[in-house]
Amino acid sequence: MKGITVMSEKEMITIFNSEYELIGTASREEAHKKGLWHETFHCWMYDINDDEVFLYFQQRSAKKKIFLTN
């Protein structure tokens, strides 16, 4: 890991109630501080080749709050 880039806590994200009904937006900082429900996505793909398992992970956008570089 070469470095970490930290983006603004003011990024606005969509928030939901526990029934996944849209209730508005909040800053990323507020959503995490208050434990508000918000969308997220993780995609892990795999392949099996000659009895070896290979995992492929998504790369987080460099525009997001925390972005790890290699």
Short mmCIF file of C-alpha atoms in Angstrom, two decimals:
data_model
loop_
_atom_site.label_atom_id
_atom_site.label_comp_id
_atom_site.label_asym_id
_atom_site.label_seq_id
_atom_site.Cartn_x
_atom_site.Cartn_y
_atom_site.Cartn_z
CA MET A 1 0.00 0.00 0.00
CA LYS A 2 1.61 3.26 -1.13
CA GLY A 3 -0.89 5.74 0.26
CA ILE A 4 -4.36 6.72 1.23
CA THR A 5 -6.33 9.55 -0.35
CA VAL A 6 -9.10 10.94 1.87
CA MET A 7 -11.99 12.69 0.14
CA SER A 8 -14.47 15.13 1.66
CA GLU A 9 -16.86 14.04 4.39
CA LYS A 10 -19.41 16.35 2.72
CA GLU A 11 -20.23 13.79 0.00
CA MET A 12 -24.02 13.42 0.03
CA ILE A 13 -25.47 9.91 0.00
CA THR A 14 -29.00 8.53 -0.21
CA ILE A 15 -30.40 7.19 3.06
CA PHE A 16 -33.20 4.71 3.77
CA ASN A 17 -35.22 3.38 6.68
CA SER A 18 -35.06 -0.27 7.79
CA GLU A 19 -37.77 -1.13 5.23
CA TYR A 20 -35.49 0.18 2.43
CA GLU A 21 -37.81 3.14 1.82
CA LEU A 22 -36.06 6.30 0.63
CA ILE A 23 -36.10 8.91 3.39
CA GLY A 24 -33.66 11.50 2.03
CA THR A 25 -29.98 12.31 1.88
CA ALA A 26 -27.27 12.96 4.42
CA SER A 27 -23.58 13.67 4.36
CA ARG A 28 -21.37 10.59 4.52
CA GLU A 29 -20.07 11.82 7.88
CA GLU A 30 -23.60 12.18 9.33
CA ALA A 31 -24.76 8.81 7.95
CA HIS A 32 -21.82 6.99 9.51
CA LYS A 33 -21.97 8.93 12.78
CA LYS A 34 -25.71 8.25 13.21
CA GLY A 35 -25.66 4.73 11.75
CA LEU A 36 -28.11 5.62 8.97
CA TRP A 37 -28.90 3.00 6.34
CA HIS A 38 -27.34 3.80 2.96
CA GLU A 39 -26.53 2.03 -0.26
CA THR A 40 -23.29 0.20 -0.76
CA PHE A 41 -22.06 -2.30 -3.29
CA HIS A 42 -19.36 -4.95 -3.19
CA CYS A 43 -18.63 -7.24 -6.08
CA TRP A 44 -16.42 -10.28 -5.67
CA MET A 45 -16.00 -12.59 -8.65
CA TYR A 46 -14.15 -15.85 -8.77
CA ASP A 47 -12.82 -18.32 -11.27
CA ILE A 48 -11.66 -21.88 -10.83
CA ASN A 49 -8.88 -22.91 -13.16
CA ASP A 50 -6.94 -26.18 -12.79
CA ASP A 51 -8.29 -26.62 -9.24
CA GLU A 52 -7.06 -23.14 -8.22
CA VAL A 53 -9.53 -20.50 -7.07
CA PHE A 54 -8.93 -16.93 -8.19
CA LEU A 55 -10.77 -14.03 -6.55
CA TYR A 56 -11.33 -10.74 -8.36
CA PHE A 57 -12.24 -7.64 -6.35
CA GLN A 58 -13.67 -4.33 -7.48
CA GLN A 59 -11.35 -1.34 -7.26
CA ARG A 60 -12.81 1.55 -5.29
CA SER A 61 -13.16 4.81 -7.18
CA ALA A 62 -10.38 7.33 -6.54
CA LYS A 63 -13.18 9.90 -6.07
CA LYS A 64 -14.47 8.20 -2.92
CA LYS A 65 -13.61 9.18 0.66
CA ILE A 66 -10.99 6.51 1.21
CA PHE A 67 -9.08 5.10 -1.71
CA LEU A 68 -6.14 2.76 -1.16
CA THR A 69 -3.39 2.75 -3.75
CA ASN A 70 -0.89 0.00 -4.37
#
